[in-house]
Amino acid sequence: MPNERPQTVLVLGGDGFCGWPTALDQSDRGRNVVIVDNLSRRKIDAELGTASLTPIQSPERRLETWRALSGRTIDFVELDVSADVEALSGLLDKYRPDAVVHFAEQRSAPYSMLSSTHRTYTVRNNLMATQNLLEATRLSGVPTHIVHLGSVGVYGYSSKDWTMPEGYLEVTVPSSAHPDRKVEILHPFEPVSIYHLSKCMDAQLFEFYARYDNLRITDLHQGVVWGTQTRLTSQSDLLVNRFDYDSVWGTVVNRFLMQAALNHPLTVYGVGEQTRAFIHLEDAVNCVNLALENPPAPGDRVRVRNQVAECLRVLDVATVISDQTGAEISYVDNPRNEEAQNTLSVTNESFSELGFTPTLLREGIWRESVEIAQRFRADVDLDRILPARPGEHVGERA
Ligand code: NAD
Ligand code: USQ
């Protein structure tokens, strides 16, 4: 983004795990930040009987605290982005943002598979949020840069003998005139959950709006995010970020860190030979900023960047944490319909070229999350650690 005047950034989903630290980071960089969120994540906690381990404050309290500490104001708009394209278009007209960061989706693969209702909700919420953002941008004519949080999972997790490129795959399409002709196509999608499928469908929407309406779009294919706090959220307990540890919302590293803090065996699903891509929260926030500062030009195809630090097997993650905390490793029947073993290699070349130096799990800054979990261990609901048994609805557990 050019630097002549303060930039304005809308953060859709700015009340969530990745969105909240991103909103603070953008505000700290001197940009005008507006959070747009329907608080659905907080409402789903009420539905399932789950909760962030850290006591997160209301959006109003968080923002008052931020203003008092930093002298900066962040506006908050409660809006269901998937339901109201006119209201979203009105926000774009009002704020004329230089960029919109789009985190506002249902992001749990297990949640997306709980029932037919949850499957449908995930598809409708995620697709309509993305469609409404694209349509509102087109309608408003505001030349904003859309930065979307996608997923490494769009590439699939069946072992392949090539490194996942950044969105596009070069293929040979021979014809009689051009026997060796090469073209680039979107890498084939191979989702492993309804949630991941929604990210694949988002990608198709982006491809259309970039090509047909010249919208400037970056799609960040992000790995599993771990960690709890960033430099800014740790300034006050009232700014604390959410820490999900239950079997529906907790992602694998953070679950293992909470388990280590409680001396609970680490719940490796299956034999732990699933390989996934990972990134620390602070790195994720910094990469979003790098993407914002390096937008595609109007008319460019969607800029895909892989937002990952490293690929590890689940058992590798458990071993790092077990070796340094003494936690036992347990092997739990895998509740997910996924391949028991896969290899995975993902390039992060475009962020490396912009100066990104990844934080690796073995460097140990994860101890901060163990300390947080130890501090709040009395609030852990032990019934939420193991995955639900087949046919059992998570929300029905006592
Ligand atoms: P989160 O659930 O903590 O945050 C998402 C936020 O979006 C929530 O505050 C929720 O209330 C809001 N939201 C959802 N639907 C909305 C709607 N229709 N209108 C307005 N607000 C809505 O999730 P997160 O972990 O912060 O993930 C943010 C994004 O990053 C998601 O799109 C997710 O798919 C992607 N992502 C997350 C991870 C991860 O490990 N957490 C990894 C890769 C990609
Ligand atoms: N797993 C365990 N034990 C656990 C929890 C998970 O072995 O206690 C395993 C799962 O079976 C899976 C792997 O760990 O093989 C990752 O699971 P996860 O819950 O940490 O992550 P995932 O479901 O892939 O989803 C998360 C985010 C999602 C994001 C995705 C990035 O919730 O929003 O898109 O990571 S990626 O995986 O790169 O697609």
Short mmCIF file of C-alpha atoms and ligand atoms in Angstrom, two decimals:
data_model
loop_
_atom_site.label_atom_id
_atom_site.label_comp_id
_atom_site.label_asym_id
_atom_site.label_seq_id
_atom_site.Cartn_x
_atom_site.Cartn_y
_atom_site.Cartn_z
CA MET A 1 0.00 0.00 0.00
CA PRO A 2 1.33 3.48 -0.81
CA ASN A 3 2.24 5.68 2.14
CA GLU A 4 0.97 9.23 1.43
CA ARG A 5 -2.02 9.18 3.83
CA PRO A 6 -3.23 6.85 6.58
CA GLN A 7 -4.54 3.71 4.99
CA THR A 8 -7.88 2.18 5.92
CA VAL A 9 -8.23 -1.57 6.39
CA LEU A 10 -11.47 -3.45 7.00
CA VAL A 11 -10.91 -6.67 8.94
CA LEU A 12 -13.84 -9.03 8.36
CA GLY A 13 -13.83 -11.60 11.17
CA GLY A 14 -11.65 -9.29 13.29
CA ASP A 15 -13.02 -10.69 16.56
CA GLY A 16 -11.52 -14.14 15.90
CA PHE A 17 -8.27 -15.92 16.69
CA CYS A 18 -6.33 -14.62 13.66
CA GLY A 19 -8.42 -11.50 13.02
CA TRP A 20 -8.05 -9.86 16.43
CA PRO A 21 -4.20 -9.80 16.48
CA THR A 22 -4.23 -8.73 12.82
CA ALA A 23 -6.55 -5.80 13.60
CA LEU A 24 -4.24 -4.68 16.43
CA ASP A 25 -1.16 -5.06 14.23
CA GLN A 26 -2.67 -2.98 11.44
CA SER A 27 -3.78 -0.31 13.93
CA ASP A 28 -0.30 -0.30 15.49
CA ARG A 29 1.14 0.35 12.02
CA GLY A 30 -0.86 3.58 11.91
CA ARG A 31 -3.69 2.40 9.67
CA ASN A 32 -7.37 3.14 10.28
CA VAL A 33 -8.89 -0.21 11.17
CA VAL A 34 -12.53 -1.24 11.14
CA ILE A 35 -13.52 -4.66 12.51
CA VAL A 36 -16.61 -6.23 10.95
CA ASP A 37 -17.84 -9.39 12.70
CA ASN A 38 -21.19 -11.02 13.52
CA LEU A 39 -19.74 -12.67 16.66
CA SER A 40 -20.86 -16.06 15.31
CA ARG A 41 -17.77 -17.72 16.78
CA ARG A 42 -18.76 -16.61 20.28
CA LYS A 43 -22.35 -17.79 19.63
CA ILE A 44 -21.15 -21.22 18.44
CA ASP A 45 -19.36 -21.65 21.77
CA ALA A 46 -22.78 -21.30 23.41
CA GLU A 47 -24.22 -23.87 20.98
CA LEU A 48 -21.52 -26.48 21.65
CA GLY A 49 -20.79 -25.71 25.29
CA THR A 50 -17.18 -24.87 24.37
CA ALA A 51 -15.17 -21.81 25.39
CA SER A 52 -11.85 -20.11 24.88
CA LEU A 53 -9.48 -21.12 27.68
CA THR A 54 -8.42 -17.51 27.96
CA PRO A 55 -11.18 -15.16 29.18
CA ILE A 56 -11.78 -12.99 26.13
CA GLN A 57 -13.48 -9.64 26.66
CA SER A 58 -16.41 -8.17 24.72
CA PRO A 59 -15.40 -6.37 21.50
CA GLU A 60 -16.26 -3.04 23.16
CA ARG A 61 -14.03 -3.74 26.20
CA ARG A 62 -11.18 -4.92 23.99
CA LEU A 63 -11.35 -1.79 21.87
CA GLU A 64 -11.61 0.56 24.86
CA THR A 65 -8.50 -1.11 26.28
CA TRP A 66 -6.66 -0.75 22.98
CA ARG A 67 -7.59 2.94 22.77
CA ALA A 68 -6.39 3.56 26.33
CA LEU A 69 -3.07 1.79 25.70
CA SER A 70 -2.26 2.94 22.19
CA GLY A 71 -4.23 6.14 21.69
CA ARG A 72 -5.65 4.56 18.53
CA THR A 73 -9.29 3.94 17.70
CA ILE A 74 -10.61 0.83 15.98
CA ASP A 75 -14.27 0.97 14.86
CA PHE A 76 -16.43 -2.13 15.34
CA VAL A 77 -19.41 -3.01 13.15
CA GLU A 78 -21.55 -6.04 14.02
CA LEU A 79 -22.66 -7.45 10.69
CA ASP A 80 -23.30 -10.85 9.13
CA VAL A 81 -21.22 -10.52 5.97
CA SER A 82 -22.90 -13.59 4.47
CA ALA A 83 -26.38 -12.11 4.80
CA ASP A 84 -26.30 -8.45 3.86
CA VAL A 85 -24.58 -7.34 0.67
CA GLU A 86 -26.17 -3.87 0.79
CA ALA A 87 -24.87 -3.19 4.29
CA LEU A 88 -21.41 -4.37 3.27
CA SER A 89 -21.49 -2.23 0.16
CA GLY A 90 -22.54 0.71 2.38
CA LEU A 91 -19.49 0.10 4.59
CA LEU A 92 -17.21 0.12 1.56
CA ASP A 93 -18.80 3.42 0.42
CA LYS A 94 -18.43 4.90 3.90
CA TYR A 95 -14.85 3.87 4.69
CA ARG A 96 -13.43 3.51 1.15
CA PRO A 97 -10.85 1.01 2.46
CA ASP A 98 -7.53 0.52 0.73
CA ALA A 99 -7.76 -3.14 1.70
CA VAL A 100 -10.19 -5.66 3.15
CA VAL A 101 -8.81 -8.67 5.01
CA HIS A 102 -11.36 -11.49 4.91
CA PHE A 103 -11.23 -13.88 7.88
CA ALA A 104 -15.05 -14.09 8.26
CA GLU A 105 -15.72 -17.77 7.73
CA GLN A 106 -16.59 -20.89 9.72
CA ARG A 107 -13.10 -22.36 10.02
CA SER A 108 -13.36 -25.73 11.77
CA ALA A 109 -13.23 -28.91 9.68
CA PRO A 110 -14.72 -31.03 12.52
CA TYR A 111 -17.55 -28.50 13.03
CA SER A 112 -18.32 -28.59 9.32
CA MET A 113 -18.87 -32.36 9.56
CA LEU A 114 -20.99 -32.54 12.74
CA SER A 115 -24.32 -32.93 10.93
CA SER A 116 -26.07 -32.10 7.70
CA THR A 117 -27.11 -28.76 9.21
CA HIS A 118 -23.50 -27.90 10.05
CA ARG A 119 -22.35 -28.89 6.55
CA THR A 120 -24.94 -26.63 4.97
CA TYR A 121 -24.24 -23.78 7.36
CA THR A 122 -20.52 -23.92 6.56
CA VAL A 123 -21.04 -23.84 2.81
CA ARG A 124 -23.68 -21.12 2.95
CA ASN A 125 -21.82 -18.94 5.46
CA ASN A 126 -18.41 -19.19 3.80
CA LEU A 127 -19.48 -18.92 0.19
CA MET A 128 -21.99 -16.15 0.76
CA ALA A 129 -19.52 -14.17 2.88
CA THR A 130 -17.02 -14.33 0.04
CA GLN A 131 -19.59 -13.72 -2.70
CA ASN A 132 -21.06 -10.74 -0.84
CA LEU A 133 -17.62 -9.22 -0.34
CA LEU A 134 -16.79 -9.60 -4.03
CA GLU A 135 -20.18 -8.31 -5.15
CA ALA A 136 -20.14 -5.37 -2.70
CA THR A 137 -16.67 -4.44 -3.97
CA ARG A 138 -17.84 -4.58 -7.57
CA LEU A 139 -21.00 -2.57 -6.77
CA SER A 140 -19.19 0.11 -4.76
CA GLY A 141 -16.43 0.56 -7.33
CA VAL A 142 -13.95 1.11 -4.46
CA PRO A 143 -10.54 -0.01 -5.78
CA THR A 144 -9.75 -2.03 -2.68
CA HIS A 145 -7.35 -4.96 -2.35
CA ILE A 146 -9.03 -8.09 -0.98
CA VAL A 147 -6.81 -10.37 1.09
CA HIS A 148 -8.50 -13.68 1.91
CA LEU A 149 -7.41 -16.35 4.37
CA GLY A 150 -7.58 -19.63 2.53
CA SER A 151 -6.08 -22.98 3.42
CA VAL A 152 -3.23 -25.26 2.44
CA GLY A 153 -5.89 -27.98 2.56
CA VAL A 154 -7.20 -26.90 -0.84
CA TYR A 155 -4.25 -28.78 -2.38
CA GLY A 156 -5.29 -31.97 -0.60
CA TYR A 157 -3.36 -34.34 1.63
CA SER A 158 -2.74 -37.33 -0.59
CA SER A 159 1.02 -37.74 -1.00
CA LYS A 160 2.32 -36.14 -4.18
CA ASP A 161 5.85 -36.14 -5.48
CA TRP A 162 5.90 -32.40 -6.13
CA THR A 163 6.07 -29.35 -3.89
CA MET A 164 2.77 -27.50 -3.64
CA PRO A 165 3.22 -24.38 -5.76
CA GLU A 166 1.60 -21.04 -4.95
CA GLY A 167 -1.82 -21.66 -6.41
CA TYR A 168 -0.93 -22.48 -10.00
CA LEU A 169 0.43 -25.60 -11.63
CA GLU A 170 2.24 -25.65 -14.95
CA VAL A 171 0.86 -28.42 -17.15
CA THR A 172 1.55 -29.52 -20.70
CA VAL A 173 -1.46 -29.34 -23.03
CA PRO A 174 -0.19 -30.71 -26.34
CA SER A 175 -1.85 -29.95 -29.66
CA SER A 176 -0.74 -30.85 -33.16
CA ALA A 177 0.65 -27.32 -33.67
CA HIS A 178 2.24 -27.08 -30.21
CA PRO A 179 3.21 -30.54 -28.94
CA ASP A 180 5.01 -29.11 -25.88
CA ARG A 181 2.68 -26.21 -25.07
CA LYS A 182 2.64 -25.38 -21.36
CA VAL A 183 -0.10 -23.50 -19.53
CA GLU A 184 -0.69 -22.59 -15.90
CA ILE A 185 -3.92 -23.68 -14.28
CA LEU A 186 -5.22 -23.42 -10.71
CA HIS A 187 -3.75 -26.38 -8.84
CA PRO A 188 -6.43 -29.10 -8.73
CA PHE A 189 -8.50 -29.04 -5.54
CA GLU A 190 -8.74 -32.07 -3.28
CA PRO A 191 -10.57 -31.03 -0.09
CA VAL A 192 -10.73 -33.39 2.88
CA SER A 193 -13.70 -31.78 4.64
CA ILE A 194 -16.73 -29.65 3.81
CA TYR A 195 -14.88 -26.74 5.39
CA HIS A 196 -11.90 -27.21 3.07
CA LEU A 197 -14.32 -27.60 0.16
CA SER A 198 -15.70 -24.14 0.94
CA LYS A 199 -12.16 -22.72 0.56
CA CYS A 200 -11.86 -24.39 -2.85
CA MET A 201 -15.14 -22.84 -3.94
CA ASP A 202 -13.97 -19.45 -2.63
CA ALA A 203 -10.92 -19.80 -4.89
CA GLN A 204 -13.15 -20.28 -7.91
CA LEU A 205 -15.15 -17.16 -7.02
CA PHE A 206 -11.90 -15.19 -6.73
CA GLU A 207 -10.69 -16.43 -10.10
CA PHE A 208 -13.90 -15.22 -11.74
CA TYR A 209 -14.04 -11.77 -10.11
CA ALA A 210 -10.35 -11.08 -10.78
CA ARG A 211 -10.62 -12.08 -14.44
CA TYR A 212 -14.09 -10.69 -15.16
CA ASP A 213 -14.32 -7.60 -12.92
CA ASN A 214 -10.62 -6.76 -12.49
CA LEU A 215 -10.79 -7.01 -8.70
CA ARG A 216 -7.42 -7.11 -6.95
CA ILE A 217 -7.31 -10.27 -4.86
CA THR A 218 -4.71 -12.11 -2.79
CA ASP A 219 -5.59 -15.59 -1.52
CA LEU A 220 -3.36 -16.76 1.33
CA HIS A 221 -3.17 -20.53 1.58
CA GLN A 222 -2.42 -20.75 5.27
CA GLY A 223 -1.32 -23.76 7.29
CA VAL A 224 -2.47 -24.68 10.80
CA VAL A 225 -1.84 -21.68 13.06
CA TRP A 226 -0.38 -22.22 16.52
CA GLY A 227 0.35 -19.99 19.51
CA THR A 228 -1.93 -17.73 21.50
CA GLN A 229 -0.61 -14.25 21.93
CA THR A 230 1.23 -11.69 19.85
CA ARG A 231 3.38 -8.81 21.07
CA LEU A 232 0.30 -6.59 21.03
CA THR A 233 -2.35 -8.90 22.52
CA SER A 234 -0.05 -9.66 25.45
CA GLN A 235 0.08 -5.99 26.50
CA SER A 236 -2.96 -6.43 28.74
CA ASP A 237 -5.09 -9.32 30.01
CA LEU A 238 -8.04 -7.42 28.57
CA LEU A 239 -6.58 -7.82 25.06
CA VAL A 240 -5.89 -11.55 25.42
CA ASN A 241 -6.45 -13.64 22.31
CA ARG A 242 -8.72 -16.68 22.24
CA PHE A 243 -7.26 -20.14 22.97
CA ASP A 244 -9.40 -23.01 21.68
CA TYR A 245 -8.49 -26.43 23.04
CA ASP A 246 -11.60 -28.58 22.58
CA SER A 247 -11.76 -31.30 19.93
CA VAL A 248 -13.90 -29.25 17.53
CA TRP A 249 -12.16 -25.85 17.60
CA GLY A 250 -8.73 -26.52 19.06
CA THR A 251 -6.08 -27.07 16.41
CA VAL A 252 -3.50 -29.73 16.94
CA VAL A 253 -0.50 -27.81 18.31
CA ASN A 254 -2.54 -25.71 20.72
CA ARG A 255 -4.42 -28.80 21.89
CA PHE A 256 -1.13 -30.58 22.61
CA LEU A 257 0.21 -27.51 24.47
CA MET A 258 -2.89 -27.36 26.68
CA GLN A 259 -2.66 -31.12 27.26
CA ALA A 260 1.02 -30.86 28.21
CA ALA A 261 0.12 -28.13 30.71
CA LEU A 262 -2.39 -30.48 32.35
CA ASN A 263 -0.18 -33.60 32.24
CA HIS A 264 -2.82 -35.10 29.95
CA PRO A 265 -1.47 -37.51 27.30
CA LEU A 266 -1.11 -35.84 23.90
CA THR A 267 -4.00 -37.01 21.70
CA VAL A 268 -2.33 -38.15 18.48
CA TYR A 269 -5.08 -39.31 16.11
CA GLY A 270 -4.30 -42.64 14.44
CA VAL A 271 -0.56 -43.23 14.22
CA GLY A 272 0.22 -39.53 13.76
CA GLU A 273 1.68 -39.86 10.29
CA GLN A 274 -0.56 -37.17 8.81
CA THR A 275 1.70 -34.37 7.55
CA ARG A 276 0.39 -30.80 7.72
CA ALA A 277 1.74 -27.28 7.19
CA PHE A 278 2.13 -25.00 10.24
CA ILE A 279 2.73 -21.34 11.04
CA HIS A 280 3.01 -19.37 14.29
CA LEU A 281 0.34 -16.72 14.95
CA GLU A 282 2.78 -13.77 14.99
CA ASP A 283 4.24 -14.93 11.66
CA ALA A 284 0.71 -15.24 10.24
CA VAL A 285 -0.05 -11.64 11.27
CA ASN A 286 3.21 -10.42 9.71
CA CYS A 287 2.56 -12.31 6.48
CA VAL A 288 -0.88 -10.73 6.17
CA ASN A 289 0.85 -7.36 6.43
CA LEU A 290 3.39 -8.32 3.74
CA ALA A 291 0.51 -9.38 1.49
CA LEU A 292 -1.28 -6.08 2.12
CA GLU A 293 1.82 -4.11 1.23
CA ASN A 294 2.39 -6.05 -1.99
CA PRO A 295 -0.95 -6.11 -3.81
CA PRO A 296 -1.55 -7.38 -7.33
CA ALA A 297 -2.34 -4.81 -10.02
CA PRO A 298 -5.86 -4.43 -11.46
CA GLY A 299 -6.24 -7.04 -14.19
CA ASP A 300 -3.75 -9.44 -12.58
CA ARG A 301 -4.88 -12.96 -11.86
CA VAL A 302 -5.46 -13.85 -8.20
CA ARG A 303 -2.17 -13.65 -6.31
CA VAL A 304 -1.84 -16.86 -4.30
CA ARG A 305 0.74 -17.00 -1.52
CA ASN A 306 1.36 -20.03 0.68
CA GLN A 307 1.39 -18.77 4.25
CA VAL A 308 3.35 -21.56 5.92
CA ALA A 309 6.52 -21.94 7.95
CA GLU A 310 7.13 -25.70 7.87
CA CYS A 311 5.55 -29.09 7.25
CA LEU A 312 5.53 -31.64 10.07
CA ARG A 313 3.89 -34.95 10.87
CA VAL A 314 1.46 -34.82 13.79
CA LEU A 315 3.76 -37.28 15.58
CA ASP A 316 6.71 -34.90 15.05
CA VAL A 317 4.70 -32.14 16.74
CA ALA A 318 3.82 -34.42 19.66
CA THR A 319 7.44 -35.56 19.99
CA VAL A 320 8.84 -32.00 20.16
CA ILE A 321 6.35 -31.11 22.91
CA SER A 322 6.69 -34.44 24.72
CA ASP A 323 10.50 -34.31 24.74
CA GLN A 324 10.52 -30.88 26.35
CA THR A 325 7.59 -31.18 28.75
CA GLY A 326 7.63 -34.87 29.65
CA ALA A 327 4.03 -35.28 28.45
CA GLU A 328 3.07 -38.80 27.39
CA ILE A 329 1.87 -39.48 23.85
CA SER A 330 -1.38 -41.42 23.43
CA TYR A 331 -2.74 -42.84 20.19
CA VAL A 332 -6.47 -42.14 19.84
CA ASP A 333 -8.77 -43.72 17.22
CA ASN A 334 -8.86 -41.12 14.48
CA PRO A 335 -12.31 -39.48 14.52
CA ARG A 336 -11.64 -37.92 11.10
CA ASN A 337 -12.08 -39.36 7.66
CA GLU A 338 -8.55 -38.66 6.41
CA GLU A 339 -5.58 -40.61 5.11
CA ALA A 340 -3.58 -42.20 7.95
CA GLN A 341 -0.27 -41.23 6.37
CA ASN A 342 0.83 -38.65 3.85
CA THR A 343 3.86 -36.66 2.81
CA LEU A 344 3.58 -32.94 2.08
CA SER A 345 5.91 -30.27 0.78
CA VAL A 346 4.73 -26.67 0.39
CA THR A 347 6.75 -23.74 -0.95
CA ASN A 348 6.60 -20.37 0.81
CA GLU A 349 8.85 -18.72 -1.75
CA SER A 350 6.82 -15.57 -2.31
CA PHE A 351 6.87 -14.61 1.37
CA SER A 352 10.54 -15.59 1.69
CA GLU A 353 11.29 -13.19 -1.17
CA LEU A 354 9.55 -10.45 0.84
CA GLY A 355 11.80 -11.14 3.85
CA PHE A 356 9.69 -13.62 5.83
CA THR A 357 11.84 -15.68 8.22
CA PRO A 358 9.66 -18.41 9.69
CA THR A 359 9.51 -19.30 13.37
CA LEU A 360 9.86 -23.07 13.71
CA LEU A 361 8.15 -25.22 16.32
CA ARG A 362 11.41 -26.64 17.60
CA GLU A 363 12.56 -23.12 18.55
CA GLY A 364 10.32 -23.43 21.59
CA ILE A 365 8.32 -20.20 21.76
CA TRP A 366 5.30 -22.49 22.21
CA ARG A 367 6.17 -22.57 25.92
CA GLU A 368 4.24 -19.31 26.22
CA SER A 369 1.01 -21.19 25.41
CA VAL A 370 1.83 -23.90 27.96
CA GLU A 371 2.24 -21.17 30.59
CA ILE A 372 -1.09 -19.61 29.61
CA ALA A 373 -2.78 -23.01 29.79
CA GLN A 374 -1.23 -23.63 33.22
CA ARG A 375 -2.54 -20.28 34.41
CA PHE A 376 -6.10 -21.10 33.35
CA ARG A 377 -5.97 -24.87 33.97
CA ALA A 378 -8.80 -24.70 36.53
CA ASP A 379 -11.12 -23.59 33.71
CA VAL A 380 -10.32 -26.52 31.39
CA ASP A 381 -13.40 -28.67 30.72
CA LEU A 382 -11.85 -32.16 30.66
CA ASP A 383 -14.91 -33.53 28.81
CA ARG A 384 -13.96 -31.41 25.79
CA ILE A 385 -10.50 -32.88 25.27
CA LEU A 386 -11.27 -36.23 23.70
CA PRO A 387 -13.20 -36.20 20.42
CA ALA A 388 -16.91 -37.02 20.52
CA ARG A 389 -17.82 -40.69 20.09
CA PRO A 390 -19.59 -41.60 16.83
CA GLY A 391 -23.19 -40.36 16.86
CA GLU A 392 -22.61 -38.16 19.89
CA HIS A 393 -23.27 -34.45 19.43
CA VAL A 394 -20.54 -32.45 21.14
CA GLY A 395 -23.07 -29.99 22.52
CA GLU A 396 -25.01 -32.80 24.21
CA ARG A 397 -22.18 -33.72 26.56
CA ALA A 398 -22.74 -32.79 30.16
P1 NAD B 1 -12.18 -17.75 14.13
O1 NAD B 1 -13.42 -18.58 14.09
O2 NAD B 1 -11.51 -17.55 15.43
O3 NAD B 1 -12.50 -16.31 13.51
C1 NAD B 1 -13.40 -16.09 12.47
C2 NAD B 1 -14.20 -14.84 12.80
O4 NAD B 1 -15.11 -14.59 11.72
C3 NAD B 1 -15.04 -15.02 14.06
O5 NAD B 1 -14.86 -13.92 14.92
C4 NAD B 1 -16.48 -15.09 13.54
O6 NAD B 1 -17.42 -14.54 14.46
C5 NAD B 1 -16.39 -14.29 12.25
N1 NAD B 1 -17.39 -14.66 11.23
C6 NAD B 1 -17.64 -15.90 10.74
N2 NAD B 1 -18.64 -15.82 9.83
C7 NAD B 1 -18.98 -14.51 9.73
C8 NAD B 1 -19.96 -13.80 8.97
N3 NAD B 1 -20.80 -14.43 8.14
N4 NAD B 1 -20.03 -12.45 9.11
C9 NAD B 1 -19.21 -11.81 9.96
N5 NAD B 1 -18.29 -12.41 10.72
C10 NAD B 1 -18.17 -13.77 10.61
O7 NAD B 1 -11.18 -18.36 13.05
P2 NAD B 1 -9.64 -18.05 12.82
O8 NAD B 1 -8.87 -19.19 13.36
O9 NAD B 1 -9.32 -16.68 13.25
O10 NAD B 1 -9.56 -18.15 11.24
C11 NAD B 1 -9.74 -16.98 10.45
C12 NAD B 1 -9.65 -17.36 8.98
O11 NAD B 1 -8.36 -17.93 8.72
C13 NAD B 1 -10.69 -18.39 8.56
O12 NAD B 1 -11.21 -18.05 7.29
C14 NAD B 1 -9.92 -19.67 8.49
O13 NAD B 1 -10.47 -20.53 7.54
C15 NAD B 1 -8.53 -19.19 8.10
N6 NAD B 1 -7.48 -20.10 8.58
C16 NAD B 1 -7.33 -20.36 9.91
C17 NAD B 1 -6.34 -21.22 10.35
C18 NAD B 1 -6.15 -21.58 11.80
O14 NAD B 1 -5.35 -22.50 12.09
N7 NAD B 1 -6.82 -20.92 12.73
C19 NAD B 1 -5.47 -21.81 9.40
C20 NAD B 1 -5.65 -21.53 8.04
C21 NAD B 1 -6.66 -20.67 7.65
N1 USQ B 2 -5.04 -34.01 15.12
C1 USQ B 2 -4.54 -34.92 16.03
N2 USQ B 2 -4.87 -34.78 17.33
C2 USQ B 2 -5.66 -33.78 17.79
C3 USQ B 2 -6.16 -32.84 16.87
C4 USQ B 2 -5.83 -33.00 15.54
O1 USQ B 2 -3.81 -35.86 15.68
O2 USQ B 2 -5.91 -33.71 19.01
C5 USQ B 2 -4.68 -34.13 13.69
C6 USQ B 2 -5.87 -34.18 12.74
O3 USQ B 2 -6.36 -35.49 12.60
C7 USQ B 2 -5.27 -33.61 11.47
C8 USQ B 2 -4.18 -32.65 11.96
O4 USQ B 2 -3.97 -32.96 13.34
O5 USQ B 2 -4.63 -34.63 10.74
C9 USQ B 2 -4.54 -31.19 11.84
O6 USQ B 2 -5.79 -30.96 12.48
P1 USQ B 2 -6.16 -29.51 13.03
O7 USQ B 2 -7.46 -29.58 13.76
O8 USQ B 2 -5.02 -28.92 13.76
O9 USQ B 2 -6.27 -28.65 11.68
P2 USQ B 2 -7.29 -28.70 10.48
O10 USQ B 2 -8.50 -29.48 10.77
O11 USQ B 2 -6.50 -29.07 9.28
O12 USQ B 2 -7.76 -27.18 10.37
C10 USQ B 2 -6.97 -26.07 10.81
C11 USQ B 2 -7.89 -24.86 10.91
C12 USQ B 2 -8.44 -24.52 9.54
C13 USQ B 2 -7.28 -24.34 8.57
C14 USQ B 2 -6.38 -25.55 8.54
C15 USQ B 2 -5.13 -25.27 7.73
O13 USQ B 2 -8.96 -25.13 11.82
O14 USQ B 2 -9.20 -23.32 9.63
O15 USQ B 2 -7.76 -24.10 7.27
O16 USQ B 2 -5.93 -25.83 9.88
S1 USQ B 2 -4.68 -26.61 6.72
O17 USQ B 2 -4.66 -27.81 7.55
O18 USQ B 2 -3.39 -26.30 6.19
O19 USQ B 2 -5.66 -26.76 5.69
#
